């Protein structure tokens, strides 16, 4: 890809948002792993976003939007083309009684706090899911049987053709860690959520309960990307990983967490290759011992 073409086009079109070249994506993932993006753009507003998408279309450059990078393993040679990370203008929250309009770049943790402040219930489960609203909708993020799908009413997104479209919840086909916008080249811009009136103390108590469960069970203070595998029907992925003796297994500076076997942690300077080695090793062992093909929850992007 000719980066100079992009540089010139961005100047010509007066894009005022942050644009970086050969930006290390480890700066944008919770695992702190990931090679460079050819072009990394953080549009501040819809106008700049549309300009960037039109450049990508005109020069046939692929783009990929990322949120907080908390469900990603980006490989060591990074991502060719354009990586988009929504900035300021996509981080707005507007409350109107129990209806909330939320920008796709808003952090779930912050959103959950704002809902608590307004005594609105429905986002307690999201109190420490470290992603953005956009990533949470794509993955139908959940905790303890509470899902994004329970609160989303509609989603507004930008298509590859640079058109803004809105779709209602019934068309999104929310499922376990997916909805039907996943894998399509669309950029979620905002969503409307419907919450319930609640009691501040009860909401706070649910939040504290969720935080306690996580703190006792998950390696929250180590670099990680949440659960590596989806739970297969009738099983917990973490239990299967333990049963095949992979808990604590390590490769380089990557390690299967000894606190929760469905988490892999970066003990500092692990490569994506190290993490991938552990993922593949677990998959082989679980297939061999139980005949179960584990499905990955973590998304692997980029070039090895
Ligand atoms: C400590 C820890 C705990 C976690 N706990 C949970 C949990 O309890 N439940 C749970 O479900 N997940 C959990 N996760 C995983 C992760 O936080 C969620 O999947 C989250 O929703 C991902 O959001 P993100 O912004 O980080 O998305 P990213 O990881 O950046 O991206 C994920 C996917 O969403 C797409 N995407 C992101 N933004 C947009 C957008 N605006 N438009 C279109 N596509 C977009 C990306 O292209 C990618 O396909 C955890 C992760 C960590 C590190």
XYZ file of C-alpha atoms and ligand atoms in Angstrom:
357
model
C 0.000 0.000 0.000
C 1.299 3.434 -0.873
C 1.136 5.405 2.357
C 2.016 8.663 0.555
C -1.238 8.509 -1.402
C -3.170 8.330 1.856
C -1.103 11.131 3.405
C -1.761 13.404 0.421
C -5.460 12.562 0.283
C -5.889 13.223 4.007
C -4.205 16.615 3.603
C -6.198 17.447 0.487
C -9.470 16.591 2.184
C -8.483 18.565 5.314
C -9.009 15.737 7.761
C -8.375 17.211 11.198
C -8.452 13.999 13.200
C -5.408 12.072 14.421
C -3.779 10.011 11.681
C -0.661 7.968 12.393
C 1.441 5.852 10.084
C 2.983 2.509 11.084
C 1.305 2.861 14.453
C 2.085 -0.072 16.805
C -1.259 -1.661 17.607
C 0.072 -2.980 20.909
C -0.700 0.561 22.104
C -4.368 -0.122 21.407
C -5.010 -3.620 22.775
C -5.533 -4.882 26.318
C -2.958 -7.651 25.727
C -0.410 -4.954 24.755
C 0.420 -7.073 21.718
C 0.126 -6.240 18.026
C 2.321 -5.134 15.136
C 1.807 -1.885 13.215
C -1.187 -0.602 11.291
C -0.166 0.956 7.960
C -2.509 3.823 8.771
C -4.238 4.393 12.111
C -6.984 6.962 12.154
C -9.051 8.286 15.078
C -11.852 10.326 13.510
C -13.345 12.947 15.800
C -16.572 13.291 13.885
C -18.743 11.749 11.203
C -17.428 14.100 8.490
C -13.831 12.941 8.966
C -14.932 9.325 9.260
C -16.798 9.546 5.956
C -13.774 11.124 4.268
C -11.527 8.317 5.496
C -13.971 5.647 4.337
C -14.254 7.294 0.928
C -10.443 7.355 0.553
C -10.318 3.686 1.490
C -12.980 2.942 -1.106
C -11.397 5.026 -3.847
C -7.967 3.419 -3.432
C -9.328 -0.016 -2.581
C -7.660 -0.078 0.832
C -9.222 -2.405 3.398
C -10.289 -0.914 6.713
C -10.969 -2.391 10.106
C -12.524 -0.596 13.045
C -11.340 -1.423 16.539
C -12.706 -0.308 19.891
C -10.631 -0.727 23.046
C -8.956 -3.826 21.599
C -10.068 -5.951 24.555
C -11.169 -8.955 22.525
C -8.325 -8.946 20.028
C -5.079 -10.734 19.350
C -3.332 -8.672 16.690
C -0.520 -10.612 15.085
C 3.108 -9.492 15.141
C 3.257 -8.037 11.618
C 0.210 -5.919 12.199
C -2.653 -4.929 9.935
C -2.317 -3.848 6.312
C -4.485 -0.950 5.312
C -6.424 1.309 7.584
C -7.354 0.831 11.223
C -10.091 3.122 12.512
C -10.638 3.899 16.191
C -13.568 6.217 16.909
C -12.660 9.309 18.902
C -14.301 12.260 20.707
C -17.440 12.854 18.634
C -18.387 9.201 19.061
C -18.147 9.248 22.843
C -21.372 11.067 23.675
C -24.159 9.868 25.948
C -27.625 11.446 25.904
C -30.191 10.372 28.471
C -33.875 10.968 27.897
C -35.804 9.328 30.720
C -35.060 5.583 30.327
C -33.832 5.876 26.765
C -30.110 6.442 26.216
C -28.373 7.351 22.972
C -24.789 6.205 23.202
C -21.856 6.794 20.848
C -20.046 3.659 19.709
C -16.760 4.831 21.240
C -18.162 5.153 24.773
C -16.543 2.833 27.303
C -18.969 0.352 28.859
C -17.495 0.903 32.310
C -18.226 4.644 32.082
C -21.689 4.044 30.622
C -22.551 1.678 33.444
C -21.496 4.366 35.982
C -23.568 7.041 34.239
C -26.616 4.759 34.313
C -26.072 4.146 38.032
C -25.904 7.915 38.664
C -29.321 8.245 37.033
C -30.710 5.263 38.934
C -31.189 3.307 35.731
C -30.875 -0.448 35.786
C -29.830 -2.825 32.976
C -26.122 -2.116 32.617
C -24.864 -3.499 35.925
C -23.416 -6.482 34.042
C -21.247 -4.104 31.994
C -19.640 -2.424 35.016
C -16.248 -3.935 34.321
C -16.329 -5.166 30.754
C -13.463 -3.050 29.411
C -14.713 -2.607 25.816
C -16.569 0.118 23.957
C -20.239 0.128 23.062
C -19.384 -0.680 19.403
C -17.359 -3.774 20.322
C -19.955 -4.831 22.886
C -22.757 -4.741 20.311
C -20.736 -6.656 17.709
C -19.949 -9.325 20.333
C -23.251 -9.164 22.211
C -21.107 -8.799 25.331
C -22.541 -10.382 28.447
C -21.931 -11.337 32.027
C -23.915 -13.817 34.106
C -26.764 -14.183 31.601
C -27.217 -10.440 31.033
C -26.535 -9.448 27.440
C -26.198 -6.276 25.387
C -29.151 -7.647 23.416
C -31.327 -7.100 26.513
C -30.899 -3.323 26.326
C -30.196 -2.443 22.670
C -33.181 -1.003 20.786
C -31.544 0.071 17.549
C -28.116 0.582 16.041
C -26.918 3.240 13.599
C -23.971 2.362 11.393
C -21.949 3.522 8.401
C -21.771 1.143 5.467
C -18.758 0.511 3.210
C -20.664 2.609 0.646
C -20.534 5.505 3.125
C -24.250 5.486 3.840
C -25.673 5.890 7.317
C -28.257 3.225 8.111
C -30.257 2.327 11.166
C -31.508 -1.101 12.081
C -33.718 -2.259 14.903
C -32.868 -4.949 17.422
C -35.151 -7.483 15.720
C -32.974 -7.350 12.579
C -29.700 -7.792 14.437
C -30.091 -11.512 15.256
C -28.145 -11.285 18.487
C -26.571 -14.576 19.469
C -23.765 -15.902 21.672
C -20.913 -13.398 21.069
C -22.282 -12.155 17.781
C -24.882 -10.209 15.896
C -25.366 -10.036 12.175
C -23.224 -6.896 11.766
C -20.158 -8.943 12.752
C -17.781 -9.630 9.886
C -19.424 -7.037 7.648
C -17.473 -3.905 6.802
C -19.755 -1.613 8.756
C -18.883 0.904 11.429
C -21.317 1.199 14.307
C -21.798 4.890 15.096
C -24.285 4.852 17.939
C -27.089 2.880 19.514
C -30.279 3.511 21.418
C -30.594 1.565 24.647
C -33.677 1.116 26.801
C -33.002 0.830 30.536
C -35.304 0.350 33.516
C -35.929 2.612 36.459
C -34.163 1.211 39.506
C -33.084 1.806 43.041
C -29.567 3.215 43.442
C -28.621 0.927 46.326
C -29.848 -2.175 44.513
C -27.974 -1.222 41.356
C -24.833 -0.518 43.383
C -25.148 -3.819 45.162
C -25.429 -5.757 41.856
C -22.373 -3.904 40.567
C -20.367 -4.741 43.696
C -21.423 -8.377 43.401
C -20.256 -8.503 39.766
C -16.948 -6.852 40.627
C -16.348 -9.305 43.452
C -17.037 -12.338 41.241
C -14.585 -11.072 38.651
C -11.890 -10.111 41.114
C -11.918 -13.516 42.755
C -12.118 -15.528 39.533
C -10.301 -13.605 36.791
C -6.699 -12.388 36.390
C -7.837 -8.769 36.096
C -4.516 -7.228 37.009
C -2.568 -9.032 34.285
C -2.585 -8.162 30.592
C -5.278 -10.266 28.918
C -8.087 -10.199 26.363
C -10.895 -11.779 28.360
C -12.083 -15.295 27.574
C -10.136 -17.026 24.825
C -12.757 -19.646 23.958
C -16.540 -19.675 23.871
C -18.181 -22.141 26.219
C -19.224 -25.166 24.147
C -22.818 -26.355 24.774
C -22.998 -28.039 28.224
C -19.369 -27.248 29.124
C -17.259 -24.435 30.509
C -14.250 -23.846 28.270
C -12.066 -23.084 31.317
C -12.853 -26.488 32.855
C -11.914 -28.285 29.636
C -8.622 -26.366 29.499
C -7.897 -27.403 33.097
C -8.804 -31.032 32.454
C -6.283 -31.298 29.609
C -3.559 -30.017 31.927
C -3.072 -26.695 30.169
C -3.676 -24.427 33.179
C -0.372 -22.645 33.875
C 1.132 -23.775 30.551
C 3.485 -21.159 29.142
C 5.297 -20.232 25.951
C 7.801 -17.397 26.064
C 6.193 -14.714 28.220
C 2.640 -15.923 27.508
C 0.871 -18.086 30.066
C -2.473 -19.815 30.516
C -3.704 -18.105 33.673
C -3.515 -20.209 36.810
C -6.431 -18.159 38.180
C -8.819 -18.827 35.276
C -7.798 -21.295 32.585
C -9.864 -19.596 29.864
C -7.604 -16.529 30.104
C -4.139 -16.241 28.574
C -1.931 -13.558 30.022
C 0.976 -11.569 28.699
C 3.620 -11.472 31.409
C 5.441 -8.716 29.499
C 6.860 -8.815 25.971
C 4.968 -11.958 24.912
C 4.577 -12.129 21.147
C 1.310 -12.808 19.351
C 3.007 -15.994 18.167
C 3.427 -17.135 21.805
C -0.266 -16.552 22.542
C -1.304 -18.268 19.317
C 0.890 -21.268 20.147
C -0.957 -21.707 23.470
C -4.361 -21.301 21.807
C -3.551 -23.968 19.214
C -2.044 -26.306 21.817
C -5.222 -26.098 23.933
C -7.399 -26.679 20.873
C -5.407 -29.807 19.965
C -5.548 -31.220 23.498
C -9.278 -30.596 23.960
C -10.068 -32.113 20.561
C -7.920 -35.162 21.310
C -9.242 -35.749 24.838
C -12.897 -34.772 24.476
C -13.566 -34.690 20.727
C -14.713 -31.079 21.181
C -13.672 -28.377 18.724
C -13.295 -25.249 20.819
C -14.517 -22.077 19.159
C -12.433 -18.946 19.656
C -14.013 -15.985 21.395
C -10.896 -13.859 20.934
C -10.606 -12.434 17.429
C -7.289 -12.829 15.663
C -6.393 -10.088 13.203
C -3.443 -9.144 11.028
C -0.364 -10.846 9.625
C 1.925 -13.282 11.508
C -10.458 -8.306 31.622
C -11.491 -8.544 30.552
C -12.762 -8.972 30.902
C -13.729 -9.199 29.912
N -14.965 -9.616 30.295
C -15.917 -9.805 29.373
C -17.236 -10.216 29.766
O -17.546 -10.400 30.927
N -18.155 -10.395 28.795
C -17.864 -10.197 27.478
O -18.757 -10.368 26.646
N -16.638 -9.815 27.083
C -15.656 -9.605 27.987
N -14.407 -9.212 27.593
C -14.110 -9.075 26.156
C -14.332 -7.667 25.573
O -14.163 -6.669 26.560
C -15.703 -7.522 24.939
O -15.890 -8.448 23.890
C -15.919 -6.103 24.393
O -17.247 -5.963 24.021
C -15.026 -5.779 23.202
O -15.099 -4.384 22.971
P -13.879 -3.572 22.349
O -14.292 -2.156 22.206
O -12.647 -3.807 23.117
O -13.789 -4.247 20.911
P -12.480 -4.719 20.139
O -11.847 -5.821 20.904
O -11.658 -3.553 19.780
O -13.148 -5.308 18.821
C -13.982 -6.443 18.895
C -14.766 -6.562 17.583
O -15.686 -5.487 17.495
C -15.494 -4.773 16.270
N -15.805 -3.369 16.553
C -15.363 -2.599 17.571
N -15.921 -1.377 17.502
C -16.722 -1.378 16.411
C -17.568 -0.407 15.781
N -17.701 0.832 16.254
N -18.224 -0.771 14.659
C -18.108 -2.016 14.140
N -17.329 -2.961 14.675
C -16.647 -2.650 15.804
C -14.030 -5.018 15.900
O -13.819 -4.865 14.506
C -13.882 -6.465 16.334
O -14.447 -7.301 15.358
C -13.414 -8.983 28.551
C -12.137 -8.543 28.201
C -11.179 -8.321 29.187
C -9.819 -7.826 28.787
